[in-house]
Amino acid sequence: MPEDPLKTLSDMASDAHARIQQAHEHINPVVEVRRGMRDAGIPADVMTIDCLRTRRRILLILHDEEPGTLLYQFVTLEEEMGGEFRRTPLSEVSTDTLVDWIKDYFSPDA
């Protein structure tokens, strides 16, 4: 795995975004990397993938205290952040994983 997990995740999210826009243009996800946690002194990088149409968000966190692990939640834009995070090894996450999450969670009938 490359040294910078945020770059790895960003590259996968970018590829997933392109694939979703080609196959599911009605979803049109918005991907954003947020610096707020690091700026507040919390050693973590945050990425959000939002669907403005369904008002749903996939929240992805890479925390320095859990190297190699992706923390994630499926929430709404109003919630911003929910309860417990799910965890998975970043090495087990792929562009296909993100495409499936986006397609399944952002579908209007999900």
PDB file of N, CA and C in Angstrom, residues 24-81:
ATOM      1  N   HIS A  24     -24.523   6.230 -13.779  1.00  0.00           N
ATOM      2  CA  HIS A  24     -25.673   6.631 -12.949  1.00  0.00           C
ATOM      3  C   HIS A  24     -25.692   8.155 -12.812  1.00  0.00           C
ATOM      4  N   GLU A  25     -25.865   8.849 -13.912  1.00  0.00           N
ATOM      5  CA  GLU A  25     -25.737  10.311 -13.879  1.00  0.00           C
ATOM      6  C   GLU A  25     -26.756  10.987 -12.975  1.00  0.00           C
ATOM      7  N   HIS A  26     -27.849  10.315 -12.624  1.00  0.00           N
ATOM      8  CA  HIS A  26     -28.848  10.901 -11.731  1.00  0.00           C
ATOM      9  C   HIS A  26     -28.335  11.015 -10.295  1.00  0.00           C
ATOM     10  N   ILE A  27     -27.271  10.268  -9.956  1.00  0.00           N
ATOM     11  CA  ILE A  27     -26.740  10.314  -8.591  1.00  0.00           C
ATOM     12  C   ILE A  27     -25.855  11.542  -8.394  1.00  0.00           C
ATOM     13  N   ASN A  28     -24.919  11.786  -9.289  1.00  0.00           N
ATOM     14  CA  ASN A  28     -24.048  12.960  -9.262  1.00  0.00           C
ATOM     15  C   ASN A  28     -23.466  13.253  -7.873  1.00  0.00           C
ATOM     16  N   PRO A  29     -22.587  12.374  -7.365  1.00  0.00           N
ATOM     17  CA  PRO A  29     -22.022  12.573  -6.031  1.00  0.00           C
ATOM     18  C   PRO A  29     -21.052  13.752  -5.967  1.00  0.00           C
ATOM     19  N   VAL A  30     -20.938  14.314  -4.790  1.00  0.00           N
ATOM     20  CA  VAL A  30     -20.002  15.401  -4.522  1.00  0.00           C
ATOM     21  C   VAL A  30     -18.973  14.874  -3.522  1.00  0.00           C
ATOM     22  N   VAL A  31     -17.698  14.871  -3.922  1.00  0.00           N
ATOM     23  CA  VAL A  31     -16.628  14.350  -3.077  1.00  0.00           C
ATOM     24  C   VAL A  31     -15.835  15.523  -2.515  1.00  0.00           C
ATOM     25  N   GLU A  32     -15.574  15.483  -1.206  1.00  0.00           N
ATOM     26  CA  GLU A  32     -14.842  16.571  -0.563  1.00  0.00           C
ATOM     27  C   GLU A  32     -13.905  16.017   0.502  1.00  0.00           C
ATOM     28  N   VAL A  33     -12.677  16.516   0.507  1.00  0.00           N
ATOM     29  CA  VAL A  33     -11.744  16.214   1.596  1.00  0.00           C
ATOM     30  C   VAL A  33     -11.801  17.397   2.548  1.00  0.00           C
ATOM     31  N   ARG A  34     -11.989  17.099   3.829  1.00  0.00           N
ATOM     32  CA  ARG A  34     -12.128  18.167   4.833  1.00  0.00           C
ATOM     33  C   ARG A  34     -10.924  18.188   5.756  1.00  0.00           C
ATOM     34  N   ARG A  35     -10.446  19.363   6.054  1.00  0.00           N
ATOM     35  CA  ARG A  35      -9.288  19.543   6.938  1.00  0.00           C
ATOM     36  C   ARG A  35      -9.687  19.921   8.354  1.00  0.00           C
ATOM     37  N   GLY A  36     -10.955  20.040   8.608  1.00  0.00           N
ATOM     38  CA  GLY A  36     -11.425  20.546   9.894  1.00  0.00           C
ATOM     39  C   GLY A  36     -10.918  19.795  11.108  1.00  0.00           C
ATOM     40  N   MET A  37     -10.863  18.483  11.037  1.00  0.00           N
ATOM     41  CA  MET A  37     -10.413  17.722  12.205  1.00  0.00           C
ATOM     42  C   MET A  37      -8.930  17.973  12.470  1.00  0.00           C
ATOM     43  N   ARG A  38      -8.106  17.952  11.433  1.00  0.00           N
ATOM     44  CA  ARG A  38      -6.673  18.225  11.610  1.00  0.00           C
ATOM     45  C   ARG A  38      -6.465  19.658  12.099  1.00  0.00           C
ATOM     46  N   ASP A  39      -7.215  20.580  11.525  1.00  0.00           N
ATOM     47  CA  ASP A  39      -7.090  21.980  11.933  1.00  0.00           C
ATOM     48  C   ASP A  39      -7.483  22.171  13.403  1.00  0.00           C
ATOM     49  N   ALA A  40      -8.356  21.289  13.909  1.00  0.00           N
ATOM     50  CA  ALA A  40      -8.785  21.362  15.308  1.00  0.00           C
ATOM     51  C   ALA A  40      -7.888  20.517  16.224  1.00  0.00           C
ATOM     52  N   GLY A  41      -6.834  19.941  15.656  1.00  0.00           N
ATOM     53  CA  GLY A  41      -5.890  19.174  16.467  1.00  0.00           C
ATOM     54  C   GLY A  41      -6.197  17.694  16.588  1.00  0.00           C
ATOM     55  N   ILE A  42      -7.193  17.214  15.847  1.00  0.00           N
ATOM     56  CA  ILE A  42      -7.525  15.784  15.857  1.00  0.00           C
ATOM     57  C   ILE A  42      -6.770  15.134  14.700  1.00  0.00           C
ATOM     58  N   PRO A  43      -5.956  14.104  14.981  1.00  0.00           N
ATOM     59  CA  PRO A  43      -5.100  13.525  13.945  1.00  0.00           C
ATOM     60  C   PRO A  43      -5.858  12.601  12.989  1.00  0.00           C
ATOM     61  N   ALA A  44      -6.711  13.206  12.148  1.00  0.00           N
ATOM     62  CA  ALA A  44      -7.513  12.410  11.224  1.00  0.00           C
ATOM     63  C   ALA A  44      -7.820  13.209   9.966  1.00  0.00           C
ATOM     64  N   ASP A  45      -7.952  12.480   8.864  1.00  0.00           N
ATOM     65  CA  ASP A  45      -8.389  13.065   7.595  1.00  0.00           C
ATOM     66  C   ASP A  45      -9.809  12.596   7.340  1.00  0.00           C
ATOM     67  N   VAL A  46     -10.634  13.488   6.829  1.00  0.00           N
ATOM     68  CA  VAL A  46     -12.042  13.186   6.594  1.00  0.00           C
ATOM     69  C   VAL A  46     -12.364  13.422   5.124  1.00  0.00           C
ATOM     70  N   MET A  47     -13.103  12.474   4.564  1.00  0.00           N
ATOM     71  CA  MET A  47     -13.629  12.639   3.214  1.00  0.00           C
ATOM     72  C   MET A  47     -15.128  12.408   3.293  1.00  0.00           C
ATOM     73  N   THR A  48     -15.876  13.244   2.605  1.00  0.00           N
ATOM     74  CA  THR A  48     -17.311  13.034   2.505  1.00  0.00           C
ATOM     75  C   THR A  48     -17.662  12.805   1.047  1.00  0.00           C
ATOM     76  N   ILE A  49     -18.639  11.945   0.839  1.00  0.00           N
ATOM     77  CA  ILE A  49     -19.231  11.759  -0.483  1.00  0.00           C
ATOM     78  C   ILE A  49     -20.709  12.009  -0.276  1.00  0.00           C
ATOM     79  N   ASP A  50     -21.208  13.061  -0.907  1.00  0.00           N
ATOM     80  CA  ASP A  50     -22.589  13.489  -0.693  1.00  0.00           C
ATOM     81  C   ASP A  50     -23.422  13.312  -1.945  1.00  0.00           C
ATOM     82  N   CYS A  51     -24.710  13.082  -1.730  1.00  0.00           N
ATOM     83  CA  CYS A  51     -25.694  13.113  -2.805  1.00  0.00           C
ATOM     84  C   CYS A  51     -26.721  14.170  -2.415  1.00  0.00           C
ATOM     85  N   LEU A  52     -26.706  15.278  -3.129  1.00  0.00           N
ATOM     86  CA  LEU A  52     -27.613  16.371  -2.787  1.00  0.00           C
ATOM     87  C   LEU A  52     -29.065  16.001  -3.080  1.00  0.00           C
ATOM     88  N   ARG A  53     -29.276  15.148  -4.068  1.00  0.00           N
ATOM     89  CA  ARG A  53     -30.631  14.755  -4.442  1.00  0.00           C
ATOM     90  C   ARG A  53     -31.311  13.952  -3.336  1.00  0.00           C
ATOM     91  N   THR A  54     -30.603  12.969  -2.769  1.00  0.00           N
ATOM     92  CA  THR A  54     -31.200  12.134  -1.721  1.00  0.00           C
ATOM     93  C   THR A  54     -30.859  12.639  -0.314  1.00  0.00           C
ATOM     94  N   ARG A  55     -29.973  13.643  -0.225  1.00  0.00           N
ATOM     95  CA  ARG A  55     -29.547  14.249   1.042  1.00  0.00           C
ATOM     96  C   ARG A  55     -28.841  13.218   1.934  1.00  0.00           C
ATOM     97  N   ARG A  56     -28.078  12.321   1.301  1.00  0.00           N
ATOM     98  CA  ARG A  56     -27.346  11.289   2.030  1.00  0.00           C
ATOM     99  C   ARG A  56     -25.852  11.526   1.911  1.00  0.00           C
ATOM    100  N   ARG A  57     -25.118  11.026   2.905  1.00  0.00           N
ATOM    101  CA  ARG A  57     -23.667  11.230   2.964  1.00  0.00           C
ATOM    102  C   ARG A  57     -22.980   9.927   3.368  1.00  0.00           C
ATOM    103  N   ILE A  58     -21.847   9.669   2.730  1.00  0.00           N
ATOM    104  CA  ILE A  58     -20.940   8.621   3.160  1.00  0.00           C
ATOM    105  C   ILE A  58     -19.748   9.345   3.766  1.00  0.00           C
ATOM    106  N   LEU A  59     -19.488   9.072   5.023  1.00  0.00           N
ATOM    107  CA  LEU A  59     -18.427   9.740   5.775  1.00  0.00           C
ATOM    108  C   LEU A  59     -17.273   8.752   5.940  1.00  0.00           C
ATOM    109  N   LEU A  60     -16.087   9.148   5.478  1.00  0.00           N
ATOM    110  CA  LEU A  60     -14.906   8.285   5.512  1.00  0.00           C
ATOM    111  C   LEU A  60     -13.824   8.970   6.325  1.00  0.00           C
ATOM    112  N   ILE A  61     -13.235   8.250   7.276  1.00  0.00           N
ATOM    113  CA  ILE A  61     -12.205   8.840   8.135  1.00  0.00           C
ATOM    114  C   ILE A  61     -10.982   7.936   8.175  1.00  0.00           C
ATOM    115  N   LEU A  62      -9.834   8.553   8.010  1.00  0.00           N
ATOM    116  CA  LEU A  62      -8.542   7.896   8.198  1.00  0.00           C
ATOM    117  C   LEU A  62      -7.930   8.518   9.442  1.00  0.00           C
ATOM    118  N   HIS A  63      -7.897   7.767  10.532  1.00  0.00           N
ATOM    119  CA  HIS A  63      -7.409   8.285  11.804  1.00  0.00           C
ATOM    120  C   HIS A  63      -5.990   7.791  12.041  1.00  0.00           C
ATOM    121  N   ASP A  64      -5.099   8.704  12.406  1.00  0.00           N
ATOM    122  CA  ASP A  64      -3.700   8.348  12.627  1.00  0.00           C
ATOM    123  C   ASP A  64      -3.524   7.279  13.696  1.00  0.00           C
ATOM    124  N   GLU A  65      -4.456   7.200  14.656  1.00  0.00           N
ATOM    125  CA  GLU A  65      -4.347   6.214  15.730  1.00  0.00           C
ATOM    126  C   GLU A  65      -4.814   4.824  15.308  1.00  0.00           C
ATOM    127  N   GLU A  66      -5.382   4.721  14.098  1.00  0.00           N
ATOM    128  CA  GLU A  66      -5.810   3.427  13.547  1.00  0.00           C
ATOM    129  C   GLU A  66      -5.254   3.288  12.134  1.00  0.00           C
ATOM    130  N   PRO A  67      -3.938   3.247  11.997  1.00  0.00           N
ATOM    131  CA  PRO A  67      -3.338   3.185  10.665  1.00  0.00           C
ATOM    132  C   PRO A  67      -3.793   1.945   9.889  1.00  0.00           C
ATOM    133  N   GLY A  68      -4.042   2.158   8.606  1.00  0.00           N
ATOM    134  CA  GLY A  68      -4.462   1.058   7.750  1.00  0.00           C
ATOM    135  C   GLY A  68      -5.931   0.720   7.851  1.00  0.00           C
ATOM    136  N   THR A  69      -6.675   1.495   8.645  1.00  0.00           N
ATOM    137  CA  THR A  69      -8.101   1.242   8.849  1.00  0.00           C
ATOM    138  C   THR A  69      -8.924   2.403   8.312  1.00  0.00           C
ATOM    139  N   LEU A  70     -10.005   2.076   7.619  1.00  0.00           N
ATOM    140  CA  LEU A  70     -10.958   3.077   7.179  1.00  0.00           C
ATOM    141  C   LEU A  70     -12.168   3.011   8.093  1.00  0.00           C
ATOM    142  N   LEU A  71     -12.491   4.139   8.713  1.00  0.00           N
ATOM    143  CA  LEU A  71     -13.705   4.270   9.511  1.00  0.00           C
ATOM    144  C   LEU A  71     -14.747   4.889   8.601  1.00  0.00           C
ATOM    145  N   TYR A  72     -15.981   4.377   8.639  1.00  0.00           N
ATOM    146  CA  TYR A  72     -16.994   4.930   7.742  1.00  0.00           C
ATOM    147  C   TYR A  72     -18.387   4.844   8.345  1.00  0.00           C
ATOM    148  N   GLN A  73     -19.245   5.745   7.845  1.00  0.00           N
ATOM    149  CA  GLN A  73     -20.645   5.802   8.258  1.00  0.00           C
ATOM    150  C   GLN A  73     -21.493   6.185   7.065  1.00  0.00           C
ATOM    151  N   PHE A  74     -22.709   5.718   7.066  1.00  0.00           N
ATOM    152  CA  PHE A  74     -23.716   6.155   6.107  1.00  0.00           C
ATOM    153  C   PHE A  74     -24.699   7.011   6.900  1.00  0.00           C
ATOM    154  N   VAL A  75     -24.742   8.300   6.615  1.00  0.00           N
ATOM    155  CA  VAL A  75     -25.578   9.240   7.361  1.00  0.00           C
ATOM    156  C   VAL A  75     -26.342  10.115   6.379  1.00  0.00           C
ATOM    157  N   THR A  76     -27.076  11.067   6.907  1.00  0.00           N
ATOM    158  CA  THR A  76     -27.733  12.056   6.051  1.00  0.00           C
ATOM    159  C   THR A  76     -26.979  13.380   6.175  1.00  0.00           C
ATOM    160  N   LEU A  77     -27.245  14.279   5.276  1.00  0.00           N
ATOM    161  CA  LEU A  77     -26.593  15.589   5.342  1.00  0.00           C
ATOM    162  C   LEU A  77     -26.998  16.332   6.616  1.00  0.00           C
ATOM    163  N   GLU A  78     -28.201  16.092   7.098  1.00  0.00           N
ATOM    164  CA  GLU A  78     -28.653  16.757   8.312  1.00  0.00           C
ATOM    165  C   GLU A  78     -27.927  16.212   9.549  1.00  0.00           C
ATOM    166  N   GLU A  79     -27.633  14.913   9.551  1.00  0.00           N
ATOM    167  CA  GLU A  79     -26.969  14.289  10.698  1.00  0.00           C
ATOM    168  C   GLU A  79     -25.514  14.712  10.815  1.00  0.00           C
ATOM    169  N   GLU A  80     -24.869  14.899   9.691  1.00  0.00           N
ATOM    170  CA  GLU A  80     -23.433  15.213   9.635  1.00  0.00           C
ATOM    171  C   GLU A  80     -22.593  14.033  10.103  1.00  0.00           C
ATOM    172  N   MET A  81     -22.889  13.489  11.294  1.00  0.00           N
ATOM    173  CA  MET A  81     -22.160  12.341  11.819  1.00  0.00           C
ATOM    174  C   MET A  81     -23.119  11.559  12.709  1.00  0.00           C
TER     175      MET A  81
END
